[in-house]
Amino acid sequence: MAKKRMPVEVNYDLCKGCGLCVHVCPKNVLEMVEDLHVWMGTTAKVMRPEDCIRCKMCEDICPDFSITVEDIGVELTFEDSKGNLITKSK
Amino acid sequence: MAVDYTKYLRMDKMPLYWCPGCGDGIVLKCYLEAIDELGWGKDDCAMVSGIGCAARVTGYVDFHTLHTIHGRAIAVAAGIKMSHPDKHVFVFGGDGDIVHIGGNHLLHACRRNVDVTVVLINNWIYGMTGGQHSCTTPPGAKASTAPRGTFEPTIDVCQMAIGAGAGYVARGFAGDPTRLKKLIKEGLEYKGFSLIDVFSPCPINFGRRNKLGDPAKLLEHMKSFLVSSAKAKRMSEEELKGKFVMGVLHKDTEKPELTASYKGLIEKAQASDEYWAKYVKGTLTEDDKDKITREELKKLYPYDVETPLKEWKKL
Ligand SMILES: Cc1ncc(C[n+]2csc(CCOP(=O)(O)OP(=O)(O)O)c2C)c(N)n1
Ligand code: SF4
Ligand SMILES: [Mg+2]
């Protein structure tokens, strides 16, 4: 059974909006957005989850322990950038 | 998710105190991953730090932690290691803390080769106190105490540590976490003094004054100073000028570790005392001769050989 979860998840309580994850992502999955509902005013958001190859570059570089990337091979069901429900394992 | 960081962190203290984009968090994460791979228990680890932004690490990790005085973290760590040789002892600290203010302790820990792992977060600045220049600020870079750029020559911490006799010396980069984790792990495993000099961005106090306020931009700037050890082999001395070599720079597997040699000395000294005590009482047996040689006995007994006999006769 596929888990219901994004391949990349950002913890908005910990993210300080430094932008390093956006800089290192080879697939341009993340973007910095202004959001007045988070504590720092800006945060990283997963914009194109279907492009994620789960290389964990963003998880490794994140200085605030706020990004978690699922392991390659785990089947996930999530909504892509166009709003369709898709299932992917890598 | 490869590693469950929450196991090692004091989650009630989160979010981290550091500024957005500060490299300290990246280094902490690499270090936790290395500990996780080694499978060390939390109660077997002791972490010591001095003062500074980097030194705030001790507040977040759920080991035995000590947040001590400025520059003296290595001295405290060496003391812990000497009294608890079975524990793993680490030091976290900044360049200002460990090299500039506590440089003397660094040198002597290197010389003694005491089994402590030092992760030096080298951000080229005194971050916490507002960006005063340190001994690693590159010439020409601006700092709050050098508004027209520093003019002092810098120090290559790794070369200094090698010269002082450290067993394991490596240089890593916060922008390259995969390799950094390997370097830290190797340093943790090494029996002896290990120093990992990590170039790490301070976008707020170093970056902003040098028009590198964007963490990604500062990371690229720091990267331009670094070359990997494999690439450095193919470069001439001329090309390597002003560059810093990344990777394991020195590893000495022969040098005796301090707590081990101290333990050896204690055992021999106890054997010698025991021998003399038995000699005085006249209860020596043939077995006692095997425990310690005649030469060692002579060398280790702090007084002249006749003293215990005379003392005994007086009684
Ligand atoms: C004895 C003493 N002198 C000076 C200070 C002020 N002080 C606090 S942090 C710091 C600099 C720390 O710089 P560094 O070790 O590079 O750490 P960073 O903040 O850059 O991570 C200084 C000088 C102090 N707290 N105690
Ligand atoms: S001042 Fe510099 S070293 Fe200190 S937390 Fe901020 S970015 Fe990090
Ligand atoms: Mg510093």
Coordinates of C-alpha atoms in Angstrom, one line a residue, chain B residues 68-297:
Chain B
T68 CA 32.3 25.9 29.5
I69 CA 34.5 29.0 29.4
H70 CA 35.8 30.8 26.3
G71 CA 38.6 28.9 24.6
R72 CA 39.0 26.3 27.3
A73 CA 36.7 23.6 25.9
I74 CA 39.6 21.4 24.8
A75 CA 41.2 21.6 28.3
V76 CA 37.9 20.6 29.9
A77 CA 37.4 17.8 27.4
A78 CA 40.9 16.4 27.9
G79 CA 40.2 16.3 31.7
I80 CA 37.0 14.4 31.1
K81 CA 38.8 12.0 28.8
M82 CA 41.6 11.4 31.3
S83 CA 39.1 10.5 34.1
H84 CA 36.7 8.6 31.8
P85 CA 38.8 6.9 29.1
D86 CA 35.8 4.7 28.1
K87 CA 33.7 7.7 27.1
H88 CA 33.7 9.4 23.7
V89 CA 34.5 13.0 24.1
F90 CA 34.0 15.7 21.5
V91 CA 34.5 19.5 21.3
F92 CA 32.6 21.8 19.2
G93 CA 33.7 25.4 18.7
G94 CA 34.3 28.3 16.5
D95 CA 37.5 29.7 15.0
G96 CA 37.6 32.5 17.5
D97 CA 37.1 30.2 20.4
I98 CA 39.3 27.3 19.6
V99 CA 42.1 28.8 17.5
H100 CA 42.3 32.4 18.5
I101 CA 41.5 32.6 22.2
G102 CA 42.1 29.0 23.1
G103 CA 44.9 28.3 20.7
N104 CA 47.3 27.3 23.4
H105 CA 45.0 24.4 24.5
L106 CA 44.6 23.3 20.9
L107 CA 48.4 23.0 20.5
H108 CA 49.0 21.0 23.7
A109 CA 46.1 18.7 23.0
C110 CA 47.6 18.0 19.6
R111 CA 51.0 17.4 21.2
R112 CA 49.6 15.0 23.8
N113 CA 47.4 13.2 21.3
V114 CA 44.6 12.8 23.8
D115 CA 41.6 11.0 22.3
V116 CA 39.3 14.0 21.8
T117 CA 37.5 14.9 18.5
V118 CA 37.4 18.6 17.8
V119 CA 35.0 19.9 15.2
L120 CA 36.1 23.4 14.5
I121 CA 33.5 25.5 12.8
N122 CA 35.6 27.9 10.9
N123 CA 33.4 30.8 9.7
W124 CA 36.3 33.3 9.4
I125 CA 34.7 35.6 11.9
Y126 CA 33.8 36.1 15.6
G127 CA 30.1 35.6 14.8
M128 CA 28.4 35.9 18.2
T129 CA 29.9 39.2 19.3
G130 CA 29.1 41.1 16.1
G131 CA 31.7 40.2 13.4
Q132 CA 35.1 41.1 14.7
H133 CA 37.8 39.7 12.5
S134 CA 39.6 36.5 13.7
C135 CA 42.9 34.8 12.9
T136 CA 41.2 33.0 9.9
T137 CA 39.5 36.0 8.2
P138 CA 41.0 36.1 4.7
P139 CA 43.1 39.2 4.0
G140 CA 41.0 42.0 2.5
A141 CA 37.7 40.8 3.9
K142 CA 35.7 43.4 5.9
A143 CA 34.8 42.9 9.5
S144 CA 33.3 45.1 12.2
T145 CA 36.8 45.7 13.6
A146 CA 38.3 46.0 10.0
P147 CA 35.9 48.3 8.1
R148 CA 38.5 48.8 5.3
G149 CA 39.4 45.1 5.2
T150 CA 41.8 43.0 7.3
F151 CA 45.5 43.4 6.6
E152 CA 46.7 40.7 9.0
P153 CA 48.0 37.4 7.6
T154 CA 46.0 34.4 8.5
I155 CA 46.8 31.0 10.0
D156 CA 46.3 27.6 8.4
V157 CA 44.8 25.7 11.3
C158 CA 45.4 22.3 9.8
Q159 CA 49.1 22.9 9.1
M160 CA 49.5 24.2 12.7
A161 CA 47.8 21.1 14.2
I162 CA 49.9 18.8 12.1
G163 CA 53.0 20.6 13.2
A164 CA 52.0 20.3 16.8
G165 CA 51.6 16.5 16.4
A166 CA 47.9 15.9 16.1
G167 CA 47.1 12.3 15.0
Y168 CA 44.2 13.0 12.6
V169 CA 43.7 16.3 10.7
A170 CA 41.1 16.9 8.1
R171 CA 39.4 19.8 6.4
G172 CA 35.7 19.8 5.4
F173 CA 33.2 22.1 4.0
A174 CA 29.6 22.7 5.2
G175 CA 28.5 23.0 1.6
D176 CA 29.6 19.4 1.0
P177 CA 27.7 17.5 3.7
T178 CA 28.3 14.0 2.3
R179 CA 32.0 14.3 2.4
L180 CA 32.0 16.2 5.7
K181 CA 30.1 13.3 7.3
K182 CA 32.7 10.8 6.2
L183 CA 35.5 13.1 7.5
I184 CA 33.8 13.5 10.9
K185 CA 33.1 9.8 11.2
E186 CA 36.8 8.9 10.5
G187 CA 37.8 11.5 13.1
L188 CA 35.5 10.0 15.7
E189 CA 36.7 6.5 15.0
Y190 CA 40.4 7.6 15.2
K191 CA 42.1 6.8 18.6
G192 CA 43.9 9.9 19.3
F193 CA 43.5 13.7 18.8
S194 CA 41.5 14.5 15.7
L195 CA 40.8 17.9 14.4
I196 CA 38.2 18.5 11.6
D197 CA 38.4 22.1 10.4
V198 CA 35.1 22.9 8.7
F199 CA 34.6 25.9 6.5
S200 CA 31.1 27.1 7.3
P201 CA 29.2 30.2 6.2
C202 CA 28.2 33.0 8.5
P203 CA 26.0 35.0 6.2
I204 CA 24.9 37.5 8.8
N205 CA 28.2 38.8 10.3
F206 CA 30.7 37.8 7.6
G207 CA 28.5 37.7 4.5
R208 CA 26.6 40.9 4.8
R209 CA 29.7 43.1 5.3
N210 CA 31.3 41.5 2.3
K211 CA 28.2 41.7 0.0
L212 CA 27.6 38.0 0.4
G213 CA 24.5 38.1 2.6
D214 CA 22.7 35.4 0.6
P215 CA 23.7 32.1 2.1
A216 CA 23.9 30.4 -1.2
K217 CA 26.2 33.1 -2.6
L218 CA 28.5 32.9 0.5
L219 CA 28.7 29.1 0.1
E220 CA 29.9 29.5 -3.5
H221 CA 32.4 32.1 -2.4
M222 CA 33.8 29.8 0.3
K223 CA 33.9 27.0 -2.2
S224 CA 36.2 29.0 -4.5
F225 CA 38.9 28.8 -1.8
L226 CA 38.8 25.1 -1.5
V227 CA 40.2 22.3 -3.6
S228 CA 39.7 18.6 -3.0
S229 CA 42.8 16.5 -2.0
A230 CA 42.5 14.5 -5.2
K231 CA 42.6 17.6 -7.4
A232 CA 45.3 19.2 -5.3
K233 CA 47.7 16.4 -6.2
R234 CA 47.5 17.4 -9.8
M235 CA 48.0 21.1 -9.1
S236 CA 51.3 23.0 -9.0
E237 CA 52.4 24.9 -5.9
E238 CA 51.8 28.1 -7.7
E239 CA 48.1 27.2 -8.4
L240 CA 47.6 26.1 -4.8
K241 CA 48.6 29.5 -3.4
G242 CA 45.7 30.9 -1.4
K243 CA 43.7 27.7 -1.7
F244 CA 42.9 25.3 1.1
V245 CA 43.0 21.6 0.5
M246 CA 39.9 19.6 1.6
G247 CA 40.0 16.0 2.8
V248 CA 42.1 14.0 5.2
L249 CA 45.4 15.9 5.4
H250 CA 47.2 13.8 8.0
K251 CA 46.6 10.5 9.8
D252 CA 49.2 9.0 12.1
T253 CA 48.3 5.5 13.2
E254 CA 51.5 5.0 15.1
K255 CA 51.4 7.8 17.6
P256 CA 50.4 6.5 21.1
E257 CA 47.2 7.9 22.5
L258 CA 47.5 9.7 25.8
T259 CA 44.9 7.8 27.9
A260 CA 46.4 4.5 26.7
S261 CA 49.9 5.4 27.6
Y262 CA 48.8 6.8 30.9
K263 CA 47.0 3.6 31.7
G264 CA 50.1 1.7 30.9
L265 CA 52.2 3.8 33.2
I266 CA 49.6 3.4 36.0
E267 CA 49.7 -0.3 35.7
K268 CA 53.5 -0.4 35.8
A269 CA 53.7 2.0 38.7
Q270 CA 51.2 0.0 40.7
A271 CA 53.2 -3.2 39.9
S272 CA 56.4 -1.5 41.1
D273 CA 54.8 -0.3 44.3
E274 CA 53.4 -3.7 44.9
Y275 CA 56.8 -5.3 44.4
W276 CA 58.5 -3.0 46.8
A277 CA 55.8 -3.5 49.4
K278 CA 56.2 -7.2 49.2
Y279 CA 60.0 -6.9 49.2
V280 CA 59.9 -5.0 52.4
K281 CA 57.6 -7.5 54.0
G282 CA 59.6 -10.3 52.6
T283 CA 56.7 -12.0 50.9
L284 CA 58.0 -11.9 47.3
T285 CA 57.4 -14.9 45.2
E286 CA 58.7 -16.1 41.9
D287 CA 55.5 -14.9 40.1
D288 CA 56.1 -11.3 41.1
K289 CA 59.3 -11.2 39.0
D290 CA 57.3 -11.8 35.8
K291 CA 55.1 -8.8 36.4
I292 CA 57.8 -6.2 36.1
T293 CA 61.4 -6.3 34.9
R294 CA 64.4 -5.2 37.0
E295 CA 65.1 -2.2 34.7
E296 CA 61.5 -1.0 34.8
L297 CA 61.5 -1.4 38.5

